[in-house]
C-alpha cells in the first residue's frame, strides 16, 4: 500500500537521536536552541520558539498576540480543526472565511465580508503547501488594526515572491508531526520578527515562568525535548532534497492529469513556490456515477492510499453546537470537500510508486465516470 504521506528517516537521523540519549540532556538542553536557530535561518526570521506540537504553537501564538474572550479571529473553513481550536483555547471566537474554489486558499474577499469591530487577527493557512495571498490579507489586517497570522504547517520551505513562509505574517506556526516535511514524531514552532511575541511564547511553553524563575502568568508545559530537536535538526538539513523530490512528483502528476477529464489538480499561483505537503485533486463529481468515498475505495483496492483534507471546520459538530455554525456559511469549502482527495506525496516515493498512482487514478476515473 502506498500511503498518502510517510516520514523519511535515515541512519544519520537515528545517530543524531542516539547521541542525545547518551548526553546529559534529554529535555531542554543545547539542541533546542540549535534547532530554533536553524529554523529561524530557514524562515529568515529573528526568532523561532520550539514547542511540543503544531497545536501548541497555534495556542502559544494566540496567547502571544493576546487573544481574549470577545475577540474574533478569522480562519479559513478549509483547514485542520486545530487552527480554529487554538482561538477557542484563549476564549476567542473563530469566524470562518471561505476559500478560493481553485486553490482552496483563504479568499480575501470572504475575509473582508467577515471583518467586524471585534476582529483581532486573520489566519492565513498555506493549504497543501502553497502560500496564501499574503498581500491581500495583509492590507485587510492593516485596515482593521488586526494581526496577520500564519498557519504554515503545510508550507515549510515555500516562498511568496521570494520570501520564505514563516516570515510572511506577524507570527507563524509550523508542525513537525510525523506526516509533515520535518518529522519529529510530535513537535511545533512559532516564528516571528517581534521580540515580545517570541518572549511571550517562550514563557507560555514553560508554565508562564520568566527567565529568573518567577511565574508571571498561567502557562503550560509545551516544551519540546532535546531528543526530538536533534531529530528536527537532522531533518531540517534535508528540507531542500525533500522539497525537490515533492516538486518532481507533483510535476509528473500535473503532466499526467492535465488531459484527464473529470479530475484536476489545484491551481498554482505565480510568484509562489509550493512545498507540496499535499497533492490534492478535485473530481468534477457531476461527471461521475459515484462520490469520492467510492473513488478512494477503488484506489485503495489498487494499493493507493488517499485522504480528505479537510471536512470544513465549521461543519464539525463541536462548532455547530458551540458557535451555531451551519451548512451554507462557506459554500465553496463545503462543495470542495465533497470533491477532493489527497494523493500520495512524500519524500522517498519511487518512480514506480508514482506510476502506480497515475495509472490507478486514470483507471478509476474511467470506470467511475458517467
Ligand atoms: C498538522 C497541522 C496542525 C497541527 O499540528 P500538530 O503538530 O499535529 O498539532 C495545524 N494546522 C495544520 C494546517 C496542520 O496541517
Short mmCIF file of C-alpha atoms and ligand atoms in Angstrom, two decimals:
data_model
loop_
_atom_site.label_atom_id
_atom_site.label_comp_id
_atom_site.label_asym_id
_atom_site.label_seq_id
_atom_site.Cartn_x
_atom_site.Cartn_y
_atom_site.Cartn_z
CA UNK A 1 0.00 0.00 0.00
CA UNK A 2 1.31 3.44 -0.95
CA UNK A 3 0.21 5.78 1.88
CA UNK A 4 -0.81 9.39 1.26
CA UNK A 5 2.15 10.52 3.39
CA UNK A 6 5.02 9.00 5.30
CA UNK A 7 8.14 10.04 7.12
CA UNK A 8 11.69 9.61 5.80
CA UNK A 9 14.17 8.62 8.49
CA UNK A 10 17.78 7.79 7.60
CA UNK A 11 20.72 6.45 9.60
CA UNK A 12 22.07 9.95 10.30
CA UNK A 13 18.71 10.92 11.83
CA UNK A 14 18.92 7.88 14.11
CA UNK A 15 22.53 8.69 15.02
CA UNK A 16 21.56 12.27 15.91
CA UNK A 17 18.92 10.99 18.34
CA UNK A 18 21.10 8.32 19.94
CA UNK A 19 23.82 10.91 20.50
CA UNK A 20 21.40 12.92 22.63
CA UNK A 21 20.33 9.80 24.51
CA UNK A 22 23.97 9.36 25.53
CA UNK A 23 24.34 13.01 26.59
CA UNK A 24 23.44 14.82 29.82
CA UNK A 25 20.31 16.47 28.42
CA UNK A 26 17.09 14.77 27.47
CA UNK A 27 14.70 17.68 27.78
CA UNK A 28 15.65 21.35 27.46
CA UNK A 29 19.34 21.42 26.55
CA UNK A 30 21.52 22.72 23.72
CA UNK A 31 19.59 21.03 20.91
CA UNK A 32 16.52 23.21 21.46
CA UNK A 33 18.44 26.43 20.84
CA UNK A 34 20.28 24.86 17.93
CA UNK A 35 17.04 23.75 16.33
CA UNK A 36 15.47 27.17 16.87
CA UNK A 37 18.45 28.92 15.27
CA UNK A 38 18.32 26.62 12.28
CA UNK A 39 14.57 27.05 11.82
CA UNK A 40 14.88 30.85 12.10
CA UNK A 41 17.54 30.71 9.39
CA UNK A 42 15.32 28.64 7.07
CA UNK A 43 12.42 31.08 7.65
CA UNK A 44 14.50 34.25 7.57
CA UNK A 45 13.12 35.41 10.92
CA UNK A 46 14.77 36.80 14.01
CA UNK A 47 13.07 34.33 16.36
CA UNK A 48 11.83 30.76 16.43
CA UNK A 49 10.30 29.21 19.55
CA UNK A 50 10.09 25.41 19.57
CA UNK A 51 7.07 23.83 21.28
CA UNK A 52 5.65 20.35 21.67
CA UNK A 53 3.26 20.33 18.67
CA UNK A 54 1.80 22.46 15.91
CA UNK A 55 -1.32 22.79 18.03
CA UNK A 56 0.73 24.05 20.99
CA UNK A 57 2.36 26.52 18.59
CA UNK A 58 -1.07 27.79 17.49
CA UNK A 59 -2.10 28.15 21.15
CA UNK A 60 1.14 29.98 22.03
CA UNK A 61 0.66 32.28 19.03
CA UNK A 62 -2.91 33.19 20.07
CA UNK A 63 -1.61 33.82 23.58
CA UNK A 64 1.34 35.90 22.36
CA UNK A 65 -0.91 38.30 20.44
CA UNK A 66 -3.24 38.37 23.45
CA UNK A 67 -6.44 36.88 22.08
CA UNK A 68 -9.11 37.01 24.80
CA UNK A 69 -12.82 36.36 25.27
CA UNK A 70 -14.82 38.55 22.92
CA UNK A 71 -12.10 38.69 20.28
CA UNK A 72 -12.79 37.34 16.81
CA UNK A 73 -10.15 35.62 14.71
CA UNK A 74 -10.85 34.88 11.05
CA UNK A 75 -9.72 31.42 9.91
CA UNK A 76 -10.41 29.55 6.67
CA UNK A 77 -13.09 26.85 6.77
CA UNK A 78 -10.75 24.55 4.84
CA UNK A 79 -8.09 23.72 7.41
CA UNK A 80 -7.25 21.31 10.20
CA UNK A 81 -9.51 21.88 13.22
CA UNK A 82 -6.53 22.91 15.38
CA UNK A 83 -6.29 26.27 13.56
CA UNK A 84 -9.71 27.22 14.96
CA UNK A 85 -9.40 25.28 18.23
CA UNK A 86 -6.45 27.46 19.29
CA UNK A 87 -8.68 30.54 19.11
CA UNK A 88 -11.20 28.80 21.39
CA UNK A 89 -8.45 27.80 23.88
CA UNK A 90 -7.94 31.53 24.51
CA UNK A 91 -11.65 32.16 24.81
CA UNK A 92 -11.84 33.83 21.40
CA UNK A 93 -14.38 33.23 18.64
CA UNK A 94 -13.25 31.74 15.35
CA UNK A 95 -15.01 33.26 12.34
CA UNK A 96 -14.88 31.10 9.25
CA UNK A 97 -13.95 32.56 5.87
CA UNK A 98 -14.48 30.76 2.59
CA UNK A 99 -11.75 29.70 0.19
CA UNK A 100 -10.91 30.16 -3.47
CA UNK A 101 -12.50 27.31 -5.48
CA UNK A 102 -9.36 26.53 -7.47
CA UNK A 103 -6.60 26.88 -4.88
CA UNK A 104 -8.64 26.23 -1.69
CA UNK A 105 -6.63 29.06 -0.09
CA UNK A 106 -8.43 31.53 2.17
CA UNK A 107 -10.25 34.04 -0.02
CA UNK A 108 -9.54 37.70 0.87
CA UNK A 109 -12.98 38.74 -0.46
CA UNK A 110 -14.66 36.40 2.03
CA UNK A 111 -12.35 37.63 4.81
CA UNK A 112 -13.32 41.20 4.03
CA UNK A 113 -17.00 40.31 4.33
CA UNK A 114 -16.42 38.79 7.78
CA UNK A 115 -14.42 41.64 9.33
CA UNK A 116 -16.06 43.32 12.33
CA UNK A 117 -15.04 45.71 15.09
CA UNK A 118 -14.06 42.66 17.12
CA UNK A 119 -11.67 41.17 14.53
CA UNK A 120 -8.27 40.92 16.19
CA UNK A 121 -6.47 38.62 13.76
CA UNK A 122 -6.66 36.86 10.40
CA UNK A 123 -5.00 33.46 9.98
CA UNK A 124 -3.56 32.60 6.57
CA UNK A 125 -3.34 28.83 6.06
CA UNK A 126 -0.90 27.74 3.35
CA UNK A 127 -3.19 24.94 2.27
CA UNK A 128 -1.42 21.90 0.79
CA UNK A 129 1.90 23.81 0.90
CA UNK A 130 1.12 26.77 -1.35
CA UNK A 131 1.46 30.17 0.36
CA UNK A 132 -1.82 32.06 0.81
CA UNK A 133 -2.49 35.51 -0.67
CA UNK A 134 -0.44 37.35 1.94
CA UNK A 135 -0.50 40.79 0.33
CA UNK A 136 -4.30 40.78 0.03
CA UNK A 137 -4.71 39.57 3.62
CA UNK A 138 -2.13 41.98 4.99
CA UNK A 139 -3.92 45.04 3.67
CA UNK A 140 -7.19 43.80 5.19
CA UNK A 141 -5.48 43.26 8.56
CA UNK A 142 -3.79 46.66 8.48
CA UNK A 143 -7.07 48.40 7.70
CA UNK A 144 -8.58 46.95 10.90
CA UNK A 145 -5.57 47.20 13.15
CA UNK A 146 -5.64 43.37 13.33
CA UNK A 147 -2.72 40.95 13.23
CA UNK A 148 -1.99 38.82 10.20
CA UNK A 149 -1.00 35.34 11.43
CA UNK A 150 0.03 32.24 9.50
CA UNK A 151 -0.62 28.55 9.94
CA UNK A 152 2.33 27.42 7.85
CA UNK A 153 2.13 23.78 8.98
CA UNK A 154 1.99 22.67 5.32
CA UNK A 155 4.45 25.05 3.78
CA UNK A 156 7.90 24.96 5.36
CA UNK A 157 10.44 25.90 2.67
CA UNK A 158 7.90 27.51 0.32
CA UNK A 159 8.27 31.12 -0.79
CA UNK A 160 5.98 34.04 -1.61
CA UNK A 161 7.59 36.48 -4.05
CA UNK A 162 10.96 35.21 -2.87
CA UNK A 163 10.24 35.46 0.87
CA UNK A 164 10.07 32.22 2.89
CA UNK A 165 6.93 31.12 4.73
CA UNK A 166 7.26 31.68 8.44
CA UNK A 167 8.34 35.28 7.74
CA UNK A 168 5.19 36.47 5.95
CA UNK A 169 2.99 37.31 8.96
CA UNK A 170 3.36 38.87 12.41
CA UNK A 171 3.61 35.33 13.80
CA UNK A 172 3.63 31.98 12.01
CA UNK A 173 3.44 28.38 13.16
CA UNK A 174 4.84 25.07 11.96
CA UNK A 175 4.14 21.43 12.85
CA UNK A 176 6.74 18.68 12.95
CA UNK A 177 4.25 15.85 13.24
CA UNK A 178 5.36 12.64 11.52
CA UNK A 179 3.39 13.32 8.31
CA UNK A 180 4.86 16.80 7.87
CA UNK A 181 8.06 17.64 5.96
CA UNK A 182 10.23 17.80 9.07
CA UNK A 183 9.23 14.77 11.12
CA UNK A 184 9.93 14.68 14.85
CA UNK A 185 7.02 12.48 15.87
CA UNK A 186 5.39 15.45 17.55
CA UNK A 187 6.71 19.00 17.51
CA UNK A 188 5.96 22.56 16.51
CA UNK A 189 7.29 26.11 16.49
CA UNK A 190 6.33 29.77 16.36
CA UNK A 191 8.40 32.09 14.16
CA UNK A 192 8.33 35.89 14.33
CA UNK A 193 10.40 39.04 13.97
CA UNK A 194 8.78 40.62 17.02
CA UNK A 195 10.80 40.18 20.23
CA UNK A 196 7.81 40.49 22.56
CA UNK A 197 5.78 37.81 20.73
CA UNK A 198 8.75 35.43 20.94
CA UNK A 199 9.20 36.21 24.64
CA UNK A 200 5.52 35.60 25.47
CA UNK A 201 5.55 32.31 23.54
CA UNK A 202 8.73 31.20 25.35
CA UNK A 203 7.20 31.94 28.72
CA UNK A 204 3.93 30.27 27.80
CA UNK A 205 5.62 26.99 26.87
CA UNK A 206 7.22 26.77 30.29
CA UNK A 207 4.40 27.24 32.82
CA UNK A 208 4.35 31.02 32.39
CA UNK A 209 7.74 31.32 34.05
CA UNK A 210 10.20 34.03 33.08
CA UNK A 211 13.97 33.60 32.90
CA UNK A 212 14.53 34.49 36.57
CA UNK A 213 12.25 31.61 37.56
CA UNK A 214 9.27 33.71 38.66
CA UNK A 215 5.83 32.91 37.33
CA UNK A 216 4.32 35.88 35.50
CA UNK A 217 1.21 34.32 34.04
CA UNK A 218 -0.53 31.00 33.65
CA UNK A 219 1.31 28.83 31.14
CA UNK A 220 1.63 25.20 30.12
CA UNK A 221 4.25 22.55 29.66
CA UNK A 222 4.60 22.84 25.90
CA UNK A 223 8.36 22.20 25.84
CA UNK A 224 9.97 20.25 23.01
CA UNK A 225 12.74 17.94 24.26
CA UNK A 226 16.35 17.78 23.06
CA UNK A 227 15.75 14.22 21.80
CA UNK A 228 13.20 15.50 19.30
CA UNK A 229 15.12 18.66 18.46
CA UNK A 230 18.12 16.53 17.47
CA UNK A 231 15.88 14.71 15.01
CA UNK A 232 14.49 18.06 13.85
CA UNK A 233 17.96 19.50 13.20
CA UNK A 234 18.86 16.46 11.14
CA UNK A 235 15.56 16.51 9.23
CA UNK A 236 15.74 20.25 8.60
CA UNK A 237 19.10 19.69 6.94
CA UNK A 238 17.30 17.63 4.27
CA UNK A 239 14.47 20.02 3.60
CA UNK A 240 15.70 21.06 0.17
CA UNK A 241 16.03 17.45 -1.00
CA UNK A 242 12.54 16.74 0.31
CA UNK A 243 11.09 19.78 -1.45
CA UNK A 244 12.82 18.88 -4.74
CA UNK A 245 11.50 15.32 -4.57
CA UNK A 246 7.97 16.55 -3.88
CA UNK A 247 8.18 19.04 -6.74
CA UNK A 248 9.34 16.26 -9.06
CA UNK A 249 6.39 14.05 -8.07
CA UNK A 250 3.99 17.00 -8.47
CA UNK A 251 5.24 17.70 -11.99
CA UNK A 252 4.61 14.12 -13.01
CA UNK A 253 1.12 14.18 -11.52
CA UNK A 254 0.40 17.56 -13.17
CA UNK A 255 1.52 16.24 -16.54
CA UNK A 256 -0.49 13.04 -16.21
CA UNK A 257 -3.72 14.71 -15.05
CA UNK A 258 -3.62 17.72 -17.37
CA UNK A 259 -5.69 15.96 -20.01
CA UNK A 260 -7.72 13.75 -17.71
CA UNK A 261 -11.39 14.69 -17.96
CA UNK A 262 -13.16 14.79 -14.61
CA UNK A 263 -10.12 15.28 -12.35
CA UNK A 264 -7.97 18.34 -11.93
CA UNK A 265 -5.17 19.43 -9.63
CA UNK A 266 -5.41 22.67 -7.67
CA UNK A 267 -4.24 25.83 -9.39
CA UNK A 268 -0.73 27.09 -8.75
CA UNK A 269 -0.25 30.81 -8.35
CA UNK A 270 2.54 32.84 -9.96
CA UNK A 271 5.30 34.15 -7.72
CA UNK A 272 4.87 31.41 -5.12
CA UNK A 273 6.87 28.22 -4.67
CA UNK A 274 4.91 25.25 -3.36
CA UNK A 275 6.09 22.94 -0.57
CA UNK A 276 3.65 20.14 -1.57
CA UNK A 277 2.82 18.79 1.84
CA UNK A 278 -0.25 17.52 -0.01
CA UNK A 279 -1.12 16.90 -3.63
CA UNK A 280 -4.87 17.49 -3.88
CA UNK A 281 -7.04 16.51 -6.84
CA UNK A 282 -10.58 17.80 -7.36
CA UNK A 283 -13.02 15.44 -9.05
CA UNK A 284 -15.82 17.04 -11.01
CA UNK A 285 -18.50 14.83 -9.47
CA UNK A 286 -21.18 15.91 -11.95
CA UNK A 287 -19.32 13.75 -14.42
CA UNK A 288 -19.21 10.75 -12.03
CA UNK A 289 -21.59 7.97 -11.02
CA UNK A 290 -20.06 7.80 -7.52
CA UNK A 291 -18.63 10.05 -4.79
CA UNK A 292 -15.07 10.44 -3.52
CA UNK A 293 -15.61 7.70 -0.90
CA UNK A 294 -16.07 5.14 -3.65
CA UNK A 295 -13.21 6.62 -5.69
CA UNK A 296 -10.96 6.34 -2.61
CA UNK A 297 -12.11 2.75 -2.03
CA UNK A 298 -11.26 1.74 -5.60
CA UNK A 299 -7.87 3.44 -5.36
CA UNK A 300 -7.21 1.59 -2.11
CA UNK A 301 -8.04 -1.71 -3.83
CA UNK A 302 -5.24 -0.88 -6.27
CA UNK A 303 -2.81 -0.14 -3.43
CA UNK A 304 -3.12 3.67 -3.44
CA UNK A 305 -3.89 5.39 -0.13
CA UNK A 306 -5.70 8.75 -0.13
CA UNK A 307 -7.18 11.13 2.44
CA UNK A 308 -9.63 14.00 2.53
CA UNK A 309 -8.10 17.29 3.68
CA UNK A 310 -10.42 18.53 5.09
CA UNK A 311 -14.03 18.41 6.17
CA UNK A 312 -14.81 22.10 6.67
CA UNK A 313 -14.23 23.03 10.29
CA UNK A 314 -17.47 25.00 10.67
CA UNK A 315 -19.43 21.80 9.89
CA UNK A 316 -17.81 19.80 12.70
CA UNK A 317 -20.33 19.01 15.40
CA UNK A 318 -18.49 20.87 18.14
CA UNK A 319 -18.50 24.12 16.16
CA UNK A 320 -22.12 23.75 15.11
CA UNK A 321 -23.23 23.22 18.69
CA UNK A 322 -20.94 25.70 20.40
CA UNK A 323 -20.84 28.52 17.81
CA UNK A 324 -24.01 27.88 15.79
CA UNK A 325 -22.18 27.46 12.50
CA UNK A 326 -24.14 25.78 9.70
CA UNK A 327 -24.02 24.49 6.17
CA UNK A 328 -24.21 27.33 3.66
CA UNK A 329 -21.82 29.60 5.58
CA UNK A 330 -18.79 28.72 3.43
CA UNK A 331 -20.29 27.19 0.28
CA UNK A 332 -17.07 26.92 -1.69
CA UNK A 333 -15.28 24.94 1.04
CA UNK A 334 -18.37 22.78 1.59
CA UNK A 335 -18.65 21.93 -2.10
CA UNK A 336 -14.90 21.37 -2.48
CA UNK A 337 -14.66 18.99 0.48
CA UNK A 338 -17.01 16.59 -1.32
CA UNK A 339 -14.74 16.59 -4.36
CA UNK A 340 -11.18 16.35 -3.09
CA UNK A 341 -8.71 13.57 -2.41
CA UNK A 342 -5.06 13.93 -1.42
CA UNK A 343 -2.90 11.56 -3.43
CA UNK A 344 0.34 10.03 -2.11
CA UNK A 345 3.03 12.69 -1.77
CA UNK A 346 6.18 12.24 0.28
CA UNK A 347 9.95 12.32 0.12
CA UNK A 348 11.10 8.83 -0.81
CA UNK A 349 8.37 7.96 -3.33
CA UNK A 350 9.83 5.91 -6.18
CA UNK A 351 9.01 6.37 -9.85
CA UNK A 352 7.23 3.03 -9.67
CA UNK A 353 5.01 4.36 -6.87
CA UNK A 354 4.23 7.50 -8.87
CA UNK A 355 3.39 5.44 -11.97
CA UNK A 356 1.08 3.19 -9.98
CA UNK A 357 -0.76 6.21 -8.57
CA UNK A 358 -1.13 7.79 -12.02
CA UNK A 359 -2.32 4.57 -13.69
CA UNK A 360 -4.74 3.84 -10.86
CA UNK A 361 -6.27 7.33 -10.93
CA UNK A 362 -6.70 7.10 -14.71
CA UNK A 363 -8.36 3.68 -14.46
CA UNK A 364 -10.65 4.60 -11.59
CA UNK A 365 -11.73 7.84 -13.27
CA UNK A 366 -12.51 5.92 -16.44
CA UNK A 367 -14.53 3.30 -14.53
CA UNK A 368 -16.48 5.79 -12.47
CA UNK A 369 -17.37 8.49 -14.99
CA UNK A 370 -20.88 8.53 -16.38
C1 LIG B 1 -0.65 19.37 11.22
C2 LIG B 1 -1.40 20.63 11.30
C3 LIG B 1 -1.65 21.30 12.50
C4 LIG B 1 -1.38 20.73 13.86
O1 LIG B 1 -0.19 20.21 14.07
P1 LIG B 1 0.09 19.11 15.21
O2 LIG B 1 1.58 19.12 15.24
O3 LIG B 1 -0.48 17.82 14.73
O4 LIG B 1 -0.52 19.58 16.46
C5 LIG B 1 -2.29 22.54 12.45
N1 LIG B 1 -2.68 23.08 11.30
C6 LIG B 1 -2.50 22.44 10.12
C7 LIG B 1 -2.95 23.12 8.88
C8 LIG B 1 -1.86 21.21 10.09
O5 LIG B 1 -1.70 20.58 8.92
#
